[in-house]
mmCIF file of N, CA and C and ligand atoms in Angstrom:
data_model
loop_
_atom_site.group_PDB
_atom_site.id
_atom_site.type_symbol
_atom_site.label_atom_id
_atom_site.label_comp_id
_atom_site.label_asym_id
_atom_site.label_seq_id
_atom_site.Cartn_x
_atom_site.Cartn_y
_atom_site.Cartn_z
ATOM 1 N N UNK O 104 -19.296 26.647 2.904
ATOM 2 C CA UNK O 104 -18.576 25.375 2.743
ATOM 3 C C UNK O 104 -19.406 24.401 1.928
ATOM 4 N N UNK O 105 -18.769 23.795 0.972
ATOM 5 C CA UNK O 105 -19.468 22.809 0.141
ATOM 6 C C UNK O 105 -19.809 21.596 0.993
ATOM 7 N N UNK O 106 -21.031 21.088 0.844
ATOM 8 C CA UNK O 106 -21.458 19.959 1.712
ATOM 9 C C UNK O 106 -20.579 18.723 1.603
ATOM 10 N N UNK O 107 -19.949 18.498 0.456
ATOM 11 C CA UNK O 107 -19.162 17.279 0.304
ATOM 12 C C UNK O 107 -17.726 17.468 0.769
ATOM 13 N N UNK O 108 -17.408 18.672 1.208
ATOM 14 C CA UNK O 108 -16.032 18.936 1.614
ATOM 15 C C UNK O 108 -15.619 18.022 2.766
ATOM 16 N N UNK O 109 -14.476 17.412 2.621
ATOM 17 C CA UNK O 109 -13.954 16.574 3.698
ATOM 18 C C UNK O 109 -14.396 15.138 3.625
ATOM 19 N N UNK O 110 -15.269 14.833 2.707
ATOM 20 C CA UNK O 110 -15.770 13.460 2.642
ATOM 21 C C UNK O 110 -15.166 12.681 1.478
ATOM 22 N N UNK O 111 -14.222 13.287 0.813
ATOM 23 C CA UNK O 111 -13.691 12.654 -0.387
ATOM 24 C C UNK O 111 -12.925 11.369 -0.110
ATOM 25 N N UNK O 112 -12.438 11.208 1.106
ATOM 26 C CA UNK O 112 -11.665 10.011 1.425
ATOM 27 C C UNK O 112 -12.547 8.783 1.527
ATOM 28 N N UNK O 113 -13.831 8.999 1.670
ATOM 29 C CA UNK O 113 -14.740 7.869 1.830
ATOM 30 C C UNK O 113 -15.068 7.276 0.473
ATOM 31 N N UNK O 114 -14.867 5.991 0.373
ATOM 32 C CA UNK O 114 -15.091 5.321 -0.887
ATOM 33 C C UNK O 114 -16.557 4.930 -1.001
ATOM 34 N N UNK O 115 -17.229 5.448 -2.011
ATOM 35 C CA UNK O 115 -18.629 5.107 -2.214
ATOM 36 C C UNK O 115 -18.706 3.733 -2.861
ATOM 37 N N UNK O 116 -19.583 2.903 -2.350
ATOM 38 C CA UNK O 116 -19.758 1.571 -2.919
ATOM 39 C C UNK O 116 -18.622 0.623 -2.588
ATOM 40 N N UNK O 117 -17.980 0.822 -1.452
ATOM 41 C CA UNK O 117 -16.901 -0.074 -1.057
ATOM 42 C C UNK O 117 -17.454 -1.468 -0.804
ATOM 43 N N UNK O 118 -16.596 -2.475 -0.970
ATOM 44 C CA UNK O 118 -17.046 -3.860 -0.857
ATOM 45 C C UNK O 118 -17.576 -4.187 0.535
ATOM 46 N N UNK O 119 -17.070 -3.495 1.534
ATOM 47 C CA UNK O 119 -17.498 -3.786 2.895
ATOM 48 C C UNK O 119 -18.837 -3.120 3.209
ATOM 49 N N UNK O 120 -19.191 -2.081 2.452
ATOM 50 C CA UNK O 120 -20.412 -1.365 2.743
ATOM 51 C C UNK O 120 -20.259 -0.405 3.897
ATOM 52 N N UNK O 121 -19.045 -0.381 4.482
ATOM 53 C CA UNK O 121 -18.801 0.543 5.578
ATOM 54 C C UNK O 121 -18.438 1.902 5.016
ATOM 55 N N UNK O 122 -18.095 2.811 5.880
ATOM 56 C CA UNK O 122 -17.786 4.145 5.408
ATOM 57 C C UNK O 122 -19.008 5.022 5.524
ATOM 58 N N UNK O 123 -18.754 6.316 5.452
ATOM 59 C CA UNK O 123 -19.844 7.261 5.691
ATOM 60 C C UNK O 123 -20.991 7.119 4.700
ATOM 61 N N UNK O 124 -20.657 6.960 3.425
ATOM 62 C CA UNK O 124 -21.706 6.906 2.414
ATOM 63 C C UNK O 124 -22.627 5.719 2.651
ATOM 64 N N UNK O 125 -22.021 4.550 2.920
ATOM 65 C CA UNK O 125 -22.813 3.356 3.168
ATOM 66 C C UNK O 125 -23.645 3.489 4.439
ATOM 67 N N UNK O 126 -23.022 4.085 5.435
ATOM 68 C CA UNK O 126 -23.716 4.263 6.697
ATOM 69 C C UNK O 126 -24.918 5.159 6.522
ATOM 70 N N UNK O 127 -24.719 6.246 5.777
ATOM 71 C CA UNK O 127 -25.804 7.185 5.556
ATOM 72 C C UNK O 127 -26.943 6.528 4.793
ATOM 73 N N UNK O 128 -26.577 5.721 3.770
ATOM 74 C CA UNK O 128 -27.581 5.047 2.959
ATOM 75 C C UNK O 128 -28.379 4.058 3.805
ATOM 76 N N UNK O 129 -27.666 3.361 4.704
ATOM 77 C CA UNK O 129 -28.338 2.344 5.519
ATOM 78 C C UNK O 129 -29.193 2.951 6.626
ATOM 79 N N UNK O 130 -28.697 4.031 7.216
ATOM 80 C CA UNK O 130 -29.371 4.576 8.383
ATOM 81 C C UNK O 130 -30.373 5.663 8.018
ATOM 82 N N UNK O 131 -30.114 6.336 6.880
ATOM 83 C CA UNK O 131 -30.997 7.416 6.484
ATOM 84 C C UNK O 131 -30.773 8.679 7.294
ATOM 85 N N UNK O 132 -29.800 8.633 8.212
ATOM 86 C CA UNK O 132 -29.531 9.804 9.046
ATOM 87 C C UNK O 132 -28.617 10.800 8.338
ATOM 88 N N UNK O 133 -28.711 12.023 8.728
ATOM 89 C CA UNK O 133 -27.861 13.044 8.123
ATOM 90 C C UNK O 133 -26.454 12.963 8.682
ATOM 91 N N UNK O 134 -25.494 13.183 7.794
ATOM 92 C CA UNK O 134 -24.098 13.122 8.214
ATOM 93 C C UNK O 134 -23.728 14.289 9.122
ATOM 94 N N UNK O 135 -24.553 15.337 9.112
ATOM 95 C CA UNK O 135 -24.224 16.512 9.907
ATOM 96 C C UNK O 135 -24.141 16.204 11.398
ATOM 97 N N UNK O 136 -24.869 15.180 11.833
ATOM 98 C CA UNK O 136 -24.901 14.865 13.254
ATOM 99 C C UNK O 136 -24.053 13.656 13.612
ATOM 100 N N UNK O 137 -23.302 13.195 12.637
ATOM 101 C CA UNK O 137 -22.528 11.981 12.857
ATOM 102 C C UNK O 137 -21.107 12.314 13.272
ATOM 103 N N UNK O 138 -20.648 11.625 14.290
ATOM 104 C CA UNK O 138 -19.252 11.763 14.664
ATOM 105 C C UNK O 138 -18.411 11.060 13.609
ATOM 106 N N UNK O 139 -17.401 11.746 13.116
ATOM 107 C CA UNK O 139 -16.560 11.144 12.087
ATOM 108 C C UNK O 139 -15.311 10.562 12.719
ATOM 109 N N UNK O 140 -15.090 9.291 12.431
ATOM 110 C CA UNK O 140 -13.986 8.581 13.070
ATOM 111 C C UNK O 140 -12.932 8.191 12.043
ATOM 112 N N UNK O 141 -11.785 8.859 12.082
ATOM 113 C CA UNK O 141 -10.710 8.428 11.181
ATOM 114 C C UNK O 141 -10.069 7.141 11.687
ATOM 115 N N UNK O 142 -9.864 6.186 10.787
ATOM 116 C CA UNK O 142 -9.230 4.917 11.165
ATOM 117 C C UNK O 142 -7.955 4.751 10.344
ATOM 118 N N UNK O 143 -6.863 4.447 11.056
ATOM 119 C CA UNK O 143 -5.590 4.319 10.347
ATOM 120 C C UNK O 143 -5.352 2.894 9.865
ATOM 121 N N UNK O 144 -4.831 2.807 8.655
ATOM 122 C CA UNK O 144 -4.431 1.516 8.087
ATOM 123 C C UNK O 144 -3.024 1.656 7.528
ATOM 124 N N UNK O 145 -2.260 0.586 7.631
ATOM 125 C CA UNK O 145 -0.928 0.586 7.036
ATOM 126 C C UNK O 145 -0.809 -0.608 6.090
ATOM 127 N N UNK O 146 -0.338 -0.341 4.852
ATOM 128 C CA UNK O 146 -0.163 -1.422 3.899
ATOM 129 C C UNK O 146 1.235 -2.026 4.100
ATOM 130 N N UNK O 147 1.503 -3.178 3.464
ATOM 131 C CA UNK O 147 2.822 -3.811 3.617
ATOM 132 C C UNK O 147 3.971 -2.908 3.172
ATOM 133 N N UNK O 148 3.694 -1.923 2.326
ATOM 134 C CA UNK O 148 4.729 -1.009 1.865
ATOM 135 C C UNK O 148 4.948 0.139 2.853
ATOM 136 N N UNK O 149 4.110 0.196 3.885
ATOM 137 C CA UNK O 149 4.269 1.246 4.894
ATOM 138 C C UNK O 149 3.467 2.501 4.605
ATOM 139 N N UNK O 150 2.648 2.486 3.550
ATOM 140 C CA UNK O 150 1.801 3.644 3.278
ATOM 141 C C UNK O 150 0.702 3.733 4.336
ATOM 142 N N UNK O 151 0.464 4.931 4.806
ATOM 143 C CA UNK O 151 -0.578 5.112 5.802
ATOM 144 C C UNK O 151 -1.828 5.662 5.130
ATOM 145 N N UNK O 152 -2.960 5.038 5.398
ATOM 146 C CA UNK O 152 -4.239 5.465 4.848
ATOM 147 C C UNK O 152 -5.191 5.735 5.994
ATOM 148 N N UNK O 153 -5.891 6.848 5.942
ATOM 149 C CA UNK O 153 -6.805 7.166 7.040
ATOM 150 C C UNK O 153 -8.190 7.500 6.498
ATOM 151 N N UNK O 154 -8.965 6.459 6.126
ATOM 152 C CA UNK O 154 -10.354 6.710 5.721
ATOM 153 C C UNK O 154 -11.174 7.148 6.929
ATOM 154 N N UNK O 155 -12.215 7.946 6.666
ATOM 155 C CA UNK O 155 -13.048 8.440 7.768
ATOM 156 C C UNK O 155 -14.380 7.696 7.759
ATOM 157 N N UNK O 156 -14.739 7.160 8.902
ATOM 158 C CA UNK O 156 -15.991 6.419 9.010
ATOM 159 C C UNK O 156 -16.975 7.169 9.900
ATOM 160 N N UNK O 157 -18.236 6.793 9.776
ATOM 161 C CA UNK O 157 -19.226 7.310 10.697
ATOM 162 C C UNK O 157 -18.976 6.662 12.058
ATOM 163 N N UNK O 158 -19.793 6.988 13.013
ATOM 164 C CA UNK O 158 -19.597 6.499 14.373
ATOM 165 C C UNK O 158 -19.853 4.999 14.460
ATOM 166 N N UNK O 159 -18.869 4.232 14.051
ATOM 167 C CA UNK O 159 -19.018 2.783 13.999
ATOM 168 C C UNK O 159 -18.542 2.136 15.294
ATOM 169 N N UNK O 160 -19.106 0.983 15.575
ATOM 170 C CA UNK O 160 -18.573 0.194 16.670
ATOM 171 C C UNK O 160 -17.305 -0.492 16.172
ATOM 172 N N UNK O 161 -16.507 -1.005 17.092
ATOM 173 C CA UNK O 161 -15.247 -1.653 16.727
ATOM 174 C C UNK O 161 -15.487 -2.787 15.737
ATOM 175 N N UNK O 162 -16.595 -3.512 15.927
ATOM 176 C CA UNK O 162 -16.897 -4.658 15.062
ATOM 177 C C UNK O 162 -17.273 -4.220 13.647
ATOM 178 N N UNK O 163 -17.757 -2.989 13.519
ATOM 179 C CA UNK O 163 -18.192 -2.519 12.207
ATOM 180 C C UNK O 163 -17.048 -1.942 11.384
ATOM 181 N N UNK O 164 -15.959 -1.605 12.050
ATOM 182 C CA UNK O 164 -14.818 -1.044 11.326
ATOM 183 C C UNK O 164 -14.110 -2.155 10.573
ATOM 184 N N UNK O 165 -13.925 -1.984 9.266
ATOM 185 C CA UNK O 165 -13.252 -3.029 8.479
ATOM 186 C C UNK O 165 -11.832 -3.291 8.979
ATOM 187 N N UNK O 166 -11.444 -4.569 8.965
ATOM 188 C CA UNK O 166 -10.106 -4.946 9.419
ATOM 189 C C UNK O 166 -9.042 -4.636 8.379
ATOM 190 N N UNK O 167 -9.460 -4.450 7.152
ATOM 191 C CA UNK O 167 -8.477 -4.156 6.109
ATOM 192 C C UNK O 167 -9.048 -3.112 5.158
ATOM 193 N N UNK O 168 -8.139 -2.487 4.425
ATOM 194 C CA UNK O 168 -8.522 -1.409 3.518
ATOM 195 C C UNK O 168 -7.539 -1.426 2.366
ATOM 196 N N UNK O 169 -8.011 -1.197 1.161
ATOM 197 C CA UNK O 169 -7.092 -1.179 0.025
ATOM 198 C C UNK O 169 -6.256 0.087 0.036
ATOM 199 N N UNK O 170 -4.944 -0.075 -0.054
ATOM 200 C CA UNK O 170 -4.053 1.076 -0.094
ATOM 201 C C UNK O 170 -4.271 1.834 -1.398
ATOM 202 N N UNK O 171 -4.599 3.147 -1.323
ATOM 203 C CA UNK O 171 -4.829 3.915 -2.553
ATOM 204 C C UNK O 171 -3.544 4.182 -3.333
ATOM 205 N N UNK O 172 -2.392 3.985 -2.678
ATOM 206 C CA UNK O 172 -1.124 4.285 -3.347
ATOM 207 C C UNK O 172 -0.598 3.097 -4.147
ATOM 208 N N UNK O 173 -0.667 1.883 -3.572
ATOM 209 C CA UNK O 173 -0.101 0.741 -4.283
ATOM 210 C C UNK O 173 -1.116 -0.375 -4.496
ATOM 211 N N UNK O 174 -2.320 -0.249 -3.933
ATOM 212 C CA UNK O 174 -3.362 -1.231 -4.179
ATOM 213 C C UNK O 174 -3.291 -2.477 -3.316
ATOM 214 N N UNK O 175 -2.288 -2.556 -2.444
ATOM 215 C CA UNK O 175 -2.198 -3.715 -1.571
ATOM 216 C C UNK O 175 -3.171 -3.556 -0.406
ATOM 217 N N UNK O 176 -3.406 -4.658 0.292
ATOM 218 C CA UNK O 176 -4.338 -4.624 1.399
ATOM 219 C C UNK O 176 -3.655 -4.079 2.647
ATOM 220 N N UNK O 177 -4.207 -3.015 3.177
ATOM 221 C CA UNK O 177 -3.647 -2.411 4.379
ATOM 222 C C UNK O 177 -4.376 -2.931 5.605
ATOM 223 N N UNK O 178 -3.622 -3.164 6.670
ATOM 224 C CA UNK O 178 -4.198 -3.651 7.911
ATOM 225 C C UNK O 178 -4.225 -2.553 8.951
ATOM 226 N N UNK O 179 -4.886 -2.825 10.075
ATOM 227 C CA UNK O 179 -5.058 -1.784 11.078
ATOM 228 C C UNK O 179 -3.861 -1.669 12.016
ATOM 229 N N UNK O 180 -2.905 -2.561 11.866
ATOM 230 C CA UNK O 180 -1.682 -2.443 12.649
ATOM 231 C C UNK O 180 -0.509 -2.293 11.705
ATOM 232 N N UNK O 181 0.385 -1.396 12.028
ATOM 233 C CA UNK O 181 1.537 -1.171 11.184
ATOM 234 C C UNK O 181 2.371 -2.441 11.106
ATOM 235 N N UNK O 182 2.736 -2.844 9.900
ATOM 236 C CA UNK O 182 3.587 -4.012 9.739
ATOM 237 C C UNK O 182 2.832 -5.326 9.696
ATOM 238 N N UNK O 183 1.529 -5.263 9.940
ATOM 239 C CA UNK O 183 0.743 -6.493 9.893
ATOM 240 C C UNK O 183 0.353 -6.782 8.451
ATOM 241 N N UNK O 184 0.710 -7.945 7.985
ATOM 242 C CA UNK O 184 0.417 -8.279 6.600
ATOM 243 C C UNK O 184 -0.963 -8.896 6.474
ATOM 244 N N UNK O 185 -1.813 -8.220 5.748
ATOM 245 C CA UNK O 185 -3.132 -8.777 5.459
ATOM 246 C C UNK O 185 -3.208 -8.968 3.964
ATOM 247 N N UNK O 186 -3.214 -10.200 3.534
ATOM 248 C CA UNK O 186 -3.214 -10.442 2.094
ATOM 249 C C UNK O 186 -4.281 -11.441 1.701
ATOM 250 N N UNK O 187 -4.878 -11.172 0.554
ATOM 251 C CA UNK O 187 -5.807 -12.142 -0.002
ATOM 252 C C UNK O 187 -4.995 -13.308 -0.536
ATOM 253 N N UNK O 188 -5.515 -14.507 -0.413
ATOM 254 C CA UNK O 188 -4.793 -15.654 -0.929
ATOM 255 C C UNK O 188 -4.681 -15.546 -2.445
ATOM 256 N N UNK O 189 -3.524 -15.906 -2.954
ATOM 257 C CA UNK O 189 -3.317 -15.854 -4.387
ATOM 258 C C UNK O 189 -2.730 -14.539 -4.858
ATOM 259 N N UNK O 190 -2.707 -13.533 -3.992
ATOM 260 C CA UNK O 190 -2.134 -12.260 -4.382
ATOM 261 C C UNK O 190 -0.617 -12.298 -4.314
ATOM 262 N N UNK O 191 0.007 -11.843 -5.369
ATOM 263 C CA UNK O 191 1.457 -11.733 -5.363
ATOM 264 C C UNK O 191 1.834 -10.401 -4.726
ATOM 265 N N UNK O 192 2.774 -10.419 -3.797
ATOM 266 C CA UNK O 192 3.221 -9.136 -3.253
ATOM 267 C C UNK O 192 3.885 -8.314 -4.346
ATOM 268 N N UNK O 193 3.728 -6.998 -4.250
ATOM 269 C CA UNK O 193 4.293 -6.126 -5.271
ATOM 270 C C UNK O 193 5.808 -6.222 -5.275
ATOM 271 N N UNK O 194 6.374 -6.410 -6.475
ATOM 272 C CA UNK O 194 7.824 -6.451 -6.606
ATOM 273 C C UNK O 194 8.230 -5.655 -7.829
ATOM 274 N N UNK O 195 9.278 -4.906 -7.674
ATOM 275 C CA UNK O 195 9.787 -4.169 -8.821
ATOM 276 C C UNK O 195 10.611 -5.110 -9.690
ATOM 277 N N UNK O 196 10.923 -4.664 -10.878
ATOM 278 C CA UNK O 196 11.763 -5.464 -11.769
ATOM 279 C C UNK O 196 13.106 -5.740 -11.107
ATOM 280 N N UNK O 197 13.601 -4.727 -10.405
ATOM 281 C CA UNK O 197 14.902 -4.859 -9.743
ATOM 282 C C UNK O 197 14.867 -5.977 -8.696
ATOM 283 N N UNK O 198 13.755 -6.088 -7.988
ATOM 284 C CA UNK O 198 13.623 -7.151 -6.983
ATOM 285 C C UNK O 198 13.748 -8.527 -7.618
ATOM 286 N N UNK O 199 13.118 -8.668 -8.783
ATOM 287 C CA UNK O 199 13.188 -9.951 -9.459
ATOM 288 C C UNK O 199 14.613 -10.252 -9.907
ATOM 289 N N UNK O 200 15.304 -9.228 -10.396
ATOM 290 C CA UNK O 200 16.692 -9.408 -10.831
ATOM 291 C C UNK O 200 17.558 -9.820 -9.655
ATOM 292 N N UNK O 201 17.347 -9.150 -8.517
ATOM 293 C CA UNK O 201 18.124 -9.465 -7.325
ATOM 294 C C UNK O 201 17.883 -10.909 -6.877
ATOM 295 N N UNK O 202 16.626 -11.333 -6.994
ATOM 296 C CA UNK O 202 16.292 -12.685 -6.549
ATOM 297 C C UNK O 202 16.954 -13.749 -7.411
ATOM 298 N N UNK O 203 16.973 -13.481 -8.698
ATOM 299 C CA UNK O 203 17.540 -14.463 -9.610
ATOM 300 C C UNK O 203 19.043 -14.588 -9.443
ATOM 301 N N UNK O 204 19.664 -13.493 -9.061
ATOM 302 C CA UNK O 204 21.112 -13.462 -9.015
ATOM 303 C C UNK O 204 21.622 -13.768 -7.608
ATOM 304 N N UNK O 205 22.375 -14.824 -7.470
ATOM 305 C CA UNK O 205 22.957 -15.155 -6.175
ATOM 306 C C UNK O 205 24.144 -14.229 -5.932
ATOM 307 N N UNK O 206 24.578 -14.071 -4.686
ATOM 308 C CA UNK O 206 25.747 -13.223 -4.400
ATOM 309 C C UNK O 206 26.973 -13.639 -5.206
ATOM 310 N N UNK O 207 27.174 -14.965 -5.380
ATOM 311 C CA UNK O 207 28.327 -15.449 -6.137
ATOM 312 C C UNK O 207 28.239 -15.000 -7.592
ATOM 313 N N UNK O 208 27.039 -15.093 -8.161
ATOM 314 C CA UNK O 208 26.845 -14.664 -9.543
ATOM 315 C C UNK O 208 27.060 -13.167 -9.686
ATOM 316 N N UNK O 209 26.620 -12.428 -8.691
ATOM 317 C CA UNK O 209 26.776 -10.979 -8.717
ATOM 318 C C UNK O 209 28.255 -10.617 -8.688
ATOM 319 N N UNK O 210 29.025 -11.306 -7.836
ATOM 320 C CA UNK O 210 30.455 -11.065 -7.733
ATOM 321 C C UNK O 210 31.150 -11.398 -9.044
ATOM 322 N N UNK O 211 30.702 -12.492 -9.657
ATOM 323 C CA UNK O 211 31.285 -12.913 -10.927
ATOM 324 C C UNK O 211 30.997 -11.888 -12.018
ATOM 325 N N UNK O 212 29.767 -11.380 -12.016
ATOM 326 C CA UNK O 212 29.373 -10.377 -13.009
ATOM 327 C C UNK O 212 30.194 -9.109 -12.825
ATOM 328 N N UNK O 213 30.432 -8.736 -11.576
ATOM 329 C CA UNK O 213 31.221 -7.549 -11.273
ATOM 330 C C UNK O 213 32.664 -7.746 -11.732
ATOM 331 N N UNK O 214 33.178 -8.939 -11.494
ATOM 332 C CA UNK O 214 34.541 -9.277 -11.883
ATOM 333 C C UNK O 214 34.706 -9.184 -13.393
ATOM 334 N N UNK O 215 33.711 -9.720 -14.103
ATOM 335 C CA UNK O 215 33.740 -9.670 -15.563
ATOM 336 C C UNK O 215 33.744 -8.233 -16.048
ATOM 337 N N UNK O 216 32.934 -7.393 -15.408
ATOM 338 C CA UNK O 216 32.822 -5.989 -15.799
ATOM 339 C C UNK O 216 34.150 -5.276 -15.589
ATOM 340 N N UNK O 217 34.821 -5.585 -14.477
ATOM 341 C CA UNK O 217 36.102 -4.949 -14.173
ATOM 342 C C UNK O 217 37.167 -5.387 -15.177
ATOM 343 N N UNK O 218 37.159 -6.663 -15.496
ATOM 344 C CA UNK O 218 38.110 -7.186 -16.475
ATOM 345 C C UNK O 218 37.925 -6.497 -17.817
ATOM 346 N N UNK O 219 36.678 -6.328 -18.194
ATOM 347 C CA UNK O 219 36.329 -5.657 -19.443
ATOM 348 C C UNK O 219 36.831 -4.215 -19.432
ATOM 349 N N UNK O 220 36.659 -3.575 -18.295
ATOM 350 C CA UNK O 220 37.056 -2.176 -18.121
ATOM 351 C C UNK O 220 38.568 -2.036 -18.283
ATOM 352 N N UNK O 221 39.313 -2.948 -17.629
ATOM 353 C CA UNK O 221 40.785 -2.899 -17.698
ATOM 354 C C UNK O 221 41.253 -3.136 -19.137
ATOM 355 N N UNK O 222 40.594 -4.063 -19.826
ATOM 356 C CA UNK O 222 40.990 -4.392 -21.177
ATOM 357 C C UNK O 222 40.834 -3.165 -22.086
ATOM 358 N N UNK O 223 39.732 -2.417 -21.876
ATOM 359 C CA UNK O 223 39.508 -1.217 -22.676
ATOM 360 C C UNK O 223 40.570 -0.170 -22.382
ATOM 361 N N UNK O 224 40.967 -0.071 -21.088
ATOM 362 C CA UNK O 224 41.954 0.930 -20.701
ATOM 363 C C UNK O 224 43.324 0.657 -21.324
ATOM 364 N N UNK O 225 43.685 -0.646 -21.350
ATOM 365 C CA UNK O 225 45.020 -0.987 -21.819
ATOM 366 C C UNK O 225 45.073 -1.137 -23.331
ATOM 367 N N UNK O 226 43.918 -1.226 -23.950
ATOM 368 C CA UNK O 226 43.900 -1.406 -25.398
ATOM 369 C C UNK O 226 44.406 -0.146 -26.101
ATOM 370 N N UNK O 227 45.210 -0.327 -27.106
ATOM 371 C CA UNK O 227 45.730 0.842 -27.839
ATOM 372 C C UNK O 227 44.640 1.549 -28.625
ATOM 373 N N UNK O 228 44.743 2.837 -28.737
ATOM 374 C CA UNK O 228 43.790 3.636 -29.489
ATOM 375 C C UNK O 228 42.609 3.975 -28.623
HETATM 376 ZN ZN1 ZN Z 298 0.661 1.041 -0.166
#
């Protein structure tokens, strides 16, 4: 077995300094004797991330983790929003379109489209 097998989830040089690599660097102890503790995080999008830490105390486990799928901050409780101030939540183009358009405008746009459709149907040729 390759020595690094299974440790790929640990981010080297993470901002918190936590994680197996940081722990090993700080303690000088071999990872072979360390209990590995997977910690679950959920981002606002519902992605689940499970980085593996060395045998940390509760206080040493980071309260948040960057989601590797969408880059948002994941918290240790599902549905808990942990966000840096100034960060815009991820929105698709469609979300922005939906926001700009009120239900009345949407209905009007649909009505216009239907009228256009009927006109094409009844038009000769
Ligand atoms: Zn995510």
